[in-house]
């Protein structure tokens, strides 16, 4: 067999293995497949065990993925010698420390984590496709719109309004009415400060590690913008983007589709700390957060220095009425916020809850209403 024919046969075997992984339910995006092939070329595995761990570190992102990957690898390449699973293998269990100059790994993780399972550094500029809402999602959105008004906390208005009861006498109104009765005061009119809904600030993570949940979060934001008076929505991945105006469209699919022209960093890297600091660096944005119900929808997988993220979240907590952090990882009962970013901000967060889709968001809205 010529060298060219051998290379073609090996290539077909490897691609057959990747197709089989997809057929077994392990959805590996093209970017991760590319990193896997580059790692094979760079590392030059000498046996099945080395090849196994190259694939495990580049194609899997959780222990569930590994349970699909292992038997599939064995069918295509044979059994690999046993080796303990590294404790820092998976990003949802422990976050790797940032690499400095000279620390480059032999092969890097896929930029942006397109499978929606990893946080990355790199920026992906393009037009994301958020898809359309299903019938079940539209039904949940209708329920959300009914619950949201009663779930958002209220605050006393600064302006005084005419009221039946109140601590202030409405002198101007009394004088106007007394003209009809020749100067006699018939009814003592009063003024009060009525209650109104607090401002709501939504900060939505659209990075690659949140790809599976971003569309549902944006539909939730559309429901909020449509039924509440004072809502501001921002997305962040590698940059901060205000998306309140596009979400004012009446139809949820039209509103979310319009975001593909605005949110250009979706499915890219993760820069939570710098994005939040950019928000706080704008005086107009700070006004939006002051006294507001602040909801951050993010997995909190910050790949860089967690100190900017910690400082920004602490200031957001001080500015707002309450700071809620909703993450899809917390839907797992065994979840513990042990990554450096989440461990650093946990003390500034008023409530940490699990939200991965519209139904779990509806459950959290019901919890807010009860509180």
Tab-separated table of C-alpha atoms in Angstrom:
chain	number	residue	atom	x	y	z
A	1	UNK	CA	0.000	0.000	0.000
A	2	UNK	CA	1.399	3.383	-0.991
A	3	UNK	CA	1.877	6.133	1.597
A	4	UNK	CA	-0.905	8.221	0.030
A	5	UNK	CA	-3.351	5.309	0.172
A	6	UNK	CA	-2.410	4.605	3.799
A	7	UNK	CA	-2.993	8.240	4.768
A	8	UNK	CA	-6.371	8.212	3.025
A	9	UNK	CA	-7.351	5.007	4.835
A	10	UNK	CA	-6.343	6.382	8.236
A	11	UNK	CA	-8.198	9.622	7.540
A	12	UNK	CA	-11.353	7.728	6.589
A	13	UNK	CA	-11.065	5.590	9.745
A	14	UNK	CA	-10.744	8.630	12.014
A	15	UNK	CA	-13.640	10.437	10.350
A	16	UNK	CA	-15.720	7.276	10.609
A	17	UNK	CA	-15.021	7.270	14.361
A	18	UNK	CA	-16.161	10.908	14.624
A	19	UNK	CA	-19.351	10.162	12.682
A	20	UNK	CA	-20.058	7.232	14.993
A	21	UNK	CA	-19.674	9.501	18.044
A	22	UNK	CA	-22.315	11.780	16.536
A	23	UNK	CA	-24.578	8.802	15.913
A	24	UNK	CA	-24.188	7.661	19.534
A	25	UNK	CA	-25.429	11.050	20.788
A	26	UNK	CA	-22.129	12.863	21.453
A	27	UNK	CA	-22.527	16.034	19.368
A	28	UNK	CA	-19.002	17.149	18.551
A	29	UNK	CA	-18.858	20.426	16.574
A	30	UNK	CA	-16.484	20.900	13.660
A	31	UNK	CA	-14.218	23.162	15.709
A	32	UNK	CA	-13.589	20.417	18.288
A	33	UNK	CA	-13.032	17.828	15.571
A	34	UNK	CA	-10.420	20.153	14.056
A	35	UNK	CA	-8.654	20.498	17.422
A	36	UNK	CA	-8.717	16.698	17.838
A	37	UNK	CA	-7.023	16.196	14.459
A	38	UNK	CA	-4.494	18.956	15.137
A	39	UNK	CA	-3.682	17.369	18.499
A	40	UNK	CA	-3.035	13.997	16.851
A	41	UNK	CA	-0.653	15.666	14.407
A	42	UNK	CA	1.108	17.653	17.150
A	43	UNK	CA	1.378	14.931	19.807
A	44	UNK	CA	1.985	11.898	17.539
A	45	UNK	CA	0.345	9.236	19.769
A	46	UNK	CA	2.392	6.037	20.026
A	47	UNK	CA	-0.407	3.709	21.112
A	48	UNK	CA	-4.185	3.479	21.633
A	49	UNK	CA	-3.934	4.794	25.200
A	50	UNK	CA	-2.341	8.080	24.141
A	51	UNK	CA	-4.841	8.440	21.301
A	52	UNK	CA	-7.676	7.722	23.746
A	53	UNK	CA	-6.687	10.533	26.076
A	54	UNK	CA	-6.091	12.992	23.240
A	55	UNK	CA	-9.680	12.354	22.154
A	56	UNK	CA	-11.035	12.436	25.713
A	57	UNK	CA	-9.457	15.839	26.403
A	58	UNK	CA	-10.581	17.430	23.128
A	59	UNK	CA	-13.920	15.770	22.295
A	60	UNK	CA	-15.576	15.423	25.713
A	61	UNK	CA	-16.666	18.010	28.249
A	62	UNK	CA	-18.362	15.962	30.981
A	63	UNK	CA	-18.390	12.491	32.485
A	64	UNK	CA	-21.583	11.743	30.579
A	65	UNK	CA	-19.717	12.490	27.336
A	66	UNK	CA	-16.918	10.183	28.449
A	67	UNK	CA	-19.399	7.336	28.973
A	68	UNK	CA	-20.392	7.627	25.302
A	69	UNK	CA	-16.848	8.231	24.064
A	70	UNK	CA	-15.116	5.256	25.753
A	71	UNK	CA	-17.073	2.316	24.230
A	72	UNK	CA	-17.116	4.020	20.816
A	73	UNK	CA	-13.327	4.468	20.904
A	74	UNK	CA	-12.879	0.827	21.873
A	75	UNK	CA	-14.916	-0.334	18.863
A	76	UNK	CA	-12.768	1.675	16.440
A	77	UNK	CA	-9.266	1.569	17.973
A	78	UNK	CA	-9.293	-1.204	20.557
A	79	UNK	CA	-9.090	-1.040	24.343
A	80	UNK	CA	-6.856	1.543	25.978
A	81	UNK	CA	-4.924	0.817	29.151
A	82	UNK	CA	-6.691	2.027	32.300
A	83	UNK	CA	-5.736	5.425	33.597
A	84	UNK	CA	-7.422	7.487	36.363
A	85	UNK	CA	-9.587	10.373	35.175
A	86	UNK	CA	-7.837	13.679	35.939
A	87	UNK	CA	-9.655	15.765	38.530
A	88	UNK	CA	-9.440	18.892	36.370
A	89	UNK	CA	-10.622	17.217	33.189
A	90	UNK	CA	-14.041	18.817	32.972
A	91	UNK	CA	-14.790	22.571	33.076
A	92	UNK	CA	-18.039	22.195	35.025
A	93	UNK	CA	-16.145	20.630	37.930
A	94	UNK	CA	-13.066	22.820	38.178
A	95	UNK	CA	-11.859	25.714	36.109
A	96	UNK	CA	-8.283	25.605	34.818
A	97	UNK	CA	-5.935	28.397	35.768
A	98	UNK	CA	-5.182	30.979	33.071
A	99	UNK	CA	-2.043	30.272	31.073
A	100	UNK	CA	0.716	32.796	30.926
A	101	UNK	CA	3.422	33.268	28.365
A	102	UNK	CA	5.400	30.094	27.902
A	103	UNK	CA	2.637	27.877	29.377
A	104	UNK	CA	1.038	26.882	26.083
A	105	UNK	CA	-0.520	23.450	26.175
A	106	UNK	CA	0.349	21.009	23.329
A	107	UNK	CA	-3.148	21.526	22.001
A	108	UNK	CA	-5.794	24.071	23.013
A	109	UNK	CA	-9.494	23.690	23.718
A	110	UNK	CA	-11.892	24.583	20.927
A	111	UNK	CA	-12.310	28.362	20.702
A	112	UNK	CA	-15.651	29.378	22.101
A	113	UNK	CA	-16.779	25.893	23.025
A	114	UNK	CA	-19.303	25.589	20.195
A	115	UNK	CA	-20.957	22.547	21.705
A	116	UNK	CA	-22.217	24.779	24.476
A	117	UNK	CA	-20.165	22.999	27.124
A	118	UNK	CA	-16.920	24.948	27.494
A	119	UNK	CA	-15.896	28.516	28.165
A	120	UNK	CA	-13.219	29.961	25.921
A	121	UNK	CA	-11.152	33.087	25.363
A	122	UNK	CA	-11.466	33.742	21.637
A	123	UNK	CA	-14.024	35.936	19.931
A	124	UNK	CA	-16.238	34.598	17.202
A	125	UNK	CA	-17.673	37.341	15.017
A	126	UNK	CA	-20.615	36.234	12.887
A	127	UNK	CA	-24.375	36.015	12.690
A	128	UNK	CA	-25.796	33.473	15.137
A	129	UNK	CA	-29.049	31.635	14.404
A	130	UNK	CA	-31.254	31.448	17.498
A	131	UNK	CA	-34.048	29.470	15.813
A	132	UNK	CA	-37.798	29.746	16.363
A	133	UNK	CA	-39.881	29.087	19.449
A	134	UNK	CA	-41.697	25.762	19.618
A	135	UNK	CA	-45.354	25.393	20.539
A	136	UNK	CA	-44.445	24.353	24.097
A	137	UNK	CA	-42.142	27.353	24.478
A	138	UNK	CA	-44.882	29.723	23.327
A	139	UNK	CA	-47.235	28.202	25.890
A	140	UNK	CA	-44.676	28.762	28.666
A	141	UNK	CA	-44.103	32.323	27.437
A	142	UNK	CA	-47.832	33.016	27.822
A	143	UNK	CA	-47.654	31.759	31.413
A	144	UNK	CA	-44.595	33.903	32.057
A	145	UNK	CA	-46.336	37.060	30.880
A	146	UNK	CA	-49.150	36.445	33.355
A	147	UNK	CA	-46.786	35.856	36.282
A	148	UNK	CA	-44.131	38.485	35.691
A	149	UNK	CA	-46.108	41.555	36.814
A	150	UNK	CA	-46.734	40.062	40.238
A	151	UNK	CA	-43.208	38.661	40.571
A	152	UNK	CA	-41.200	41.882	40.185
A	153	UNK	CA	-40.742	43.724	43.515
A	154	UNK	CA	-42.241	47.193	43.882
A	155	UNK	CA	-40.996	50.477	45.302
A	156	UNK	CA	-42.689	53.700	46.442
A	157	UNK	CA	-42.822	56.317	43.695
A	158	UNK	CA	-41.100	59.612	44.433
A	159	UNK	CA	-44.012	61.564	42.993
A	160	UNK	CA	-47.170	62.192	44.972
A	161	UNK	CA	-50.483	61.297	43.351
A	162	UNK	CA	-54.109	62.056	44.289
A	163	UNK	CA	-55.408	59.238	46.505
A	164	UNK	CA	-58.267	58.389	48.858
A	165	UNK	CA	-55.901	58.045	51.769
A	166	UNK	CA	-52.466	59.425	52.337
A	167	UNK	CA	-50.259	61.416	54.718
A	168	UNK	CA	-50.280	64.596	52.583
A	169	UNK	CA	-53.179	67.035	52.100
A	170	UNK	CA	-53.813	67.975	48.466
A	171	UNK	CA	-54.130	71.761	48.975
A	172	UNK	CA	-54.295	72.655	45.273
A	173	UNK	CA	-57.130	70.224	44.629
A	174	UNK	CA	-59.048	71.372	47.705
A	175	UNK	CA	-58.797	75.029	46.574
A	176	UNK	CA	-60.054	74.195	43.087
A	177	UNK	CA	-63.067	72.303	44.415
A	178	UNK	CA	-63.884	74.991	46.995
A	179	UNK	CA	-64.658	77.466	44.214
A	180	UNK	CA	-67.724	75.405	43.322
A	181	UNK	CA	-69.014	75.594	46.913
A	182	UNK	CA	-68.339	79.349	47.465
A	183	UNK	CA	-65.178	78.769	49.475
A	184	UNK	CA	-66.496	75.958	51.654
A	185	UNK	CA	-64.274	72.882	52.039
A	186	UNK	CA	-66.612	69.955	51.531
A	187	UNK	CA	-64.099	67.073	51.152
A	188	UNK	CA	-60.555	66.876	52.462
A	189	UNK	CA	-58.429	65.612	49.561
A	190	UNK	CA	-55.160	63.768	50.096
A	191	UNK	CA	-52.076	62.672	48.197
A	192	UNK	CA	-49.947	59.563	48.424
A	193	UNK	CA	-46.869	57.983	46.873
A	194	UNK	CA	-48.146	54.906	44.993
A	195	UNK	CA	-46.096	51.772	44.507
A	196	UNK	CA	-44.620	50.898	41.128
A	197	UNK	CA	-42.494	48.080	39.757
A	198	UNK	CA	-38.772	48.276	40.203
A	199	UNK	CA	-36.543	48.473	37.183
A	200	UNK	CA	-35.321	45.077	35.943
A	201	UNK	CA	-31.829	44.600	34.507
A	202	UNK	CA	-31.123	41.379	32.596
A	203	UNK	CA	-27.523	40.447	31.772
A	204	UNK	CA	-27.455	37.424	29.449
A	205	UNK	CA	-24.357	35.341	28.685
A	206	UNK	CA	-24.315	34.388	24.970
A	207	UNK	CA	-20.833	32.842	24.882
A	208	UNK	CA	-20.064	29.426	23.443
A	209	UNK	CA	-20.498	27.669	26.781
A	210	UNK	CA	-24.098	28.957	26.891
A	211	UNK	CA	-25.008	28.130	23.285
A	212	UNK	CA	-27.665	25.582	24.274
A	213	UNK	CA	-29.487	28.072	26.515
A	214	UNK	CA	-29.018	31.522	24.912
A	215	UNK	CA	-32.129	31.355	22.706
A	216	UNK	CA	-34.382	30.446	25.647
A	217	UNK	CA	-32.864	33.252	27.747
A	218	UNK	CA	-33.487	35.782	24.974
A	219	UNK	CA	-37.127	34.647	24.649
A	220	UNK	CA	-37.487	35.081	28.393
A	221	UNK	CA	-36.079	38.606	28.028
A	222	UNK	CA	-38.610	39.299	25.240
A	223	UNK	CA	-41.454	38.323	27.598
A	224	UNK	CA	-40.101	40.683	30.247
A	225	UNK	CA	-39.693	43.615	27.848
A	226	UNK	CA	-43.215	43.060	26.521
A	227	UNK	CA	-45.107	43.023	29.815
A	228	UNK	CA	-43.045	45.189	32.197
A	229	UNK	CA	-42.580	48.950	32.030
A	230	UNK	CA	-38.911	49.385	32.902
A	231	UNK	CA	-36.661	46.581	31.651
A	232	UNK	CA	-33.153	46.799	30.235
A	233	UNK	CA	-31.459	43.817	28.559
A	234	UNK	CA	-27.760	43.384	27.747
A	235	UNK	CA	-25.895	40.426	26.281
A	236	UNK	CA	-22.239	39.670	26.838
A	237	UNK	CA	-19.711	37.192	25.537
A	238	UNK	CA	-16.545	38.947	24.509
A	239	UNK	CA	-18.300	42.342	24.345
A	240	UNK	CA	-21.310	44.092	25.885
A	241	UNK	CA	-24.397	44.709	23.706
A	242	UNK	CA	-27.650	46.476	24.613
A	243	UNK	CA	-30.557	44.585	23.009
A	244	UNK	CA	-33.597	46.197	24.637
A	245	UNK	CA	-34.876	47.911	21.490
A	246	UNK	CA	-34.811	44.862	19.160
A	247	UNK	CA	-36.736	42.901	21.811
A	248	UNK	CA	-39.648	45.362	21.667
A	249	UNK	CA	-40.947	43.680	18.490
A	250	UNK	CA	-44.330	42.103	19.112
A	251	UNK	CA	-43.529	38.600	17.812
A	252	UNK	CA	-40.952	36.649	19.789
A	253	UNK	CA	-39.401	34.954	16.733
A	254	UNK	CA	-39.064	38.265	14.872
A	255	UNK	CA	-37.485	39.912	17.920
A	256	UNK	CA	-34.978	37.129	18.564
A	257	UNK	CA	-34.144	36.821	14.846
A	258	UNK	CA	-33.370	40.551	14.743
A	259	UNK	CA	-30.713	40.001	17.401
A	260	UNK	CA	-28.589	38.063	14.897
A	261	UNK	CA	-27.793	41.441	13.334
A	262	UNK	CA	-26.860	42.960	16.691
A	263	UNK	CA	-25.297	40.248	18.883
A	264	UNK	CA	-22.163	39.452	16.884
A	265	UNK	CA	-20.171	37.777	19.668
A	266	UNK	CA	-22.641	34.925	20.301
A	267	UNK	CA	-21.132	31.436	20.560
A	268	UNK	CA	-17.675	32.934	21.025
A	269	UNK	CA	-15.398	33.307	24.013
A	270	UNK	CA	-16.217	34.276	27.592
A	271	UNK	CA	-15.120	37.566	29.201
A	272	UNK	CA	-17.574	38.041	32.048
A	273	UNK	CA	-15.466	40.358	34.189
A	274	UNK	CA	-14.437	42.809	31.422
A	275	UNK	CA	-17.998	42.867	30.039
A	276	UNK	CA	-19.509	43.733	33.420
A	277	UNK	CA	-16.823	46.332	34.002
A	278	UNK	CA	-17.662	47.878	30.634
A	279	UNK	CA	-21.285	48.111	31.796
A	280	UNK	CA	-20.292	49.772	35.052
A	281	UNK	CA	-17.939	52.144	33.257
A	282	UNK	CA	-20.897	53.814	31.514
A	283	UNK	CA	-22.692	56.324	33.766
A	284	UNK	CA	-25.983	55.843	31.907
A	285	UNK	CA	-25.816	52.091	32.398
A	286	UNK	CA	-25.061	52.510	36.093
A	287	UNK	CA	-28.320	54.471	36.413
A	288	UNK	CA	-30.168	51.479	34.959
A	289	UNK	CA	-28.757	49.228	37.681
A	290	UNK	CA	-29.388	51.552	40.640
A	291	UNK	CA	-32.222	50.117	42.758
A	292	UNK	CA	-33.041	47.501	40.103
A	293	UNK	CA	-33.702	43.791	40.271
A	294	UNK	CA	-30.530	42.517	38.572
A	295	UNK	CA	-30.660	39.043	37.006
A	296	UNK	CA	-27.503	37.510	35.523
A	297	UNK	CA	-28.072	34.455	33.319
A	298	UNK	CA	-24.676	32.807	32.989
A	299	UNK	CA	-22.768	29.656	33.914
A	300	UNK	CA	-20.074	31.839	35.498
A	301	UNK	CA	-17.228	29.995	33.732
A	302	UNK	CA	-14.774	32.880	33.561
A	303	UNK	CA	-11.561	31.681	31.916
A	304	UNK	CA	-9.478	34.721	32.782
A	305	UNK	CA	-8.559	36.430	36.037
A	306	UNK	CA	-11.640	36.222	38.350
A	307	UNK	CA	-10.778	39.464	40.187
A	308	UNK	CA	-12.452	41.823	37.643
A	309	UNK	CA	-15.540	39.617	37.705
A	310	UNK	CA	-15.598	39.612	41.508
A	311	UNK	CA	-15.235	43.409	41.720
A	312	UNK	CA	-17.917	44.036	39.068
A	313	UNK	CA	-20.443	41.666	40.658
A	314	UNK	CA	-19.841	43.198	44.091
A	315	UNK	CA	-20.564	46.672	42.747
A	316	UNK	CA	-23.665	45.455	40.886
A	317	UNK	CA	-24.897	43.938	44.128
A	318	UNK	CA	-24.423	47.237	45.953
A	319	UNK	CA	-26.143	49.234	43.208
A	320	UNK	CA	-29.158	46.986	42.731
A	321	UNK	CA	-32.051	46.028	44.959
A	322	UNK	CA	-31.283	42.312	44.597
A	323	UNK	CA	-28.802	40.373	42.485
A	324	UNK	CA	-29.971	36.975	41.231
A	325	UNK	CA	-27.623	34.606	39.412
A	326	UNK	CA	-29.366	31.980	37.268
A	327	UNK	CA	-27.136	29.274	35.823
A	328	UNK	CA	-27.975	26.067	33.917
A	329	UNK	CA	-25.358	24.201	35.948
A	330	UNK	CA	-27.382	24.660	39.165
A	331	UNK	CA	-30.209	22.563	37.686
A	332	UNK	CA	-28.082	19.582	38.706
A	333	UNK	CA	-28.761	18.876	42.427
A	334	UNK	CA	-25.097	17.945	42.869
A	335	UNK	CA	-23.841	21.283	41.536
A	336	UNK	CA	-21.384	23.180	43.715
A	337	UNK	CA	-20.093	26.669	42.748
A	338	UNK	CA	-16.439	25.697	43.126
A	339	UNK	CA	-14.986	27.297	39.984
A	340	UNK	CA	-12.826	30.315	40.748
A	341	UNK	CA	-15.246	32.813	39.231
A	342	UNK	CA	-18.399	31.556	40.941
A	343	UNK	CA	-16.650	30.967	44.253
A	344	UNK	CA	-15.424	34.571	44.170
A	345	UNK	CA	-18.834	36.174	43.465
A	346	UNK	CA	-20.986	33.894	45.605
A	347	UNK	CA	-20.852	36.248	48.592
A	348	UNK	CA	-22.242	39.130	46.504
A	349	UNK	CA	-25.155	37.155	45.030
A	350	UNK	CA	-28.515	37.255	46.829
A	351	UNK	CA	-29.763	34.016	45.266
A	352	UNK	CA	-28.193	31.334	43.064
A	353	UNK	CA	-30.703	29.215	41.116
A	354	UNK	CA	-30.836	26.799	38.215
A	355	UNK	CA	-32.382	27.987	34.937
A	356	UNK	CA	-31.683	26.148	31.686
A	357	UNK	CA	-34.868	26.776	29.650
A	358	UNK	CA	-38.178	28.654	29.732
A	359	UNK	CA	-39.860	26.148	32.030
A	360	UNK	CA	-37.204	26.425	34.729
A	361	UNK	CA	-37.285	30.222	34.267
A	362	UNK	CA	-41.038	30.104	34.890
A	363	UNK	CA	-40.422	28.163	38.121
A	364	UNK	CA	-37.997	30.850	39.317
A	365	UNK	CA	-40.505	33.589	38.437
A	366	UNK	CA	-43.086	31.768	40.559
A	367	UNK	CA	-40.563	31.685	43.395
A	368	UNK	CA	-40.081	35.455	43.058
A	369	UNK	CA	-43.857	35.961	43.155
A	370	UNK	CA	-44.141	33.963	46.384
A	371	UNK	CA	-41.339	35.990	47.966
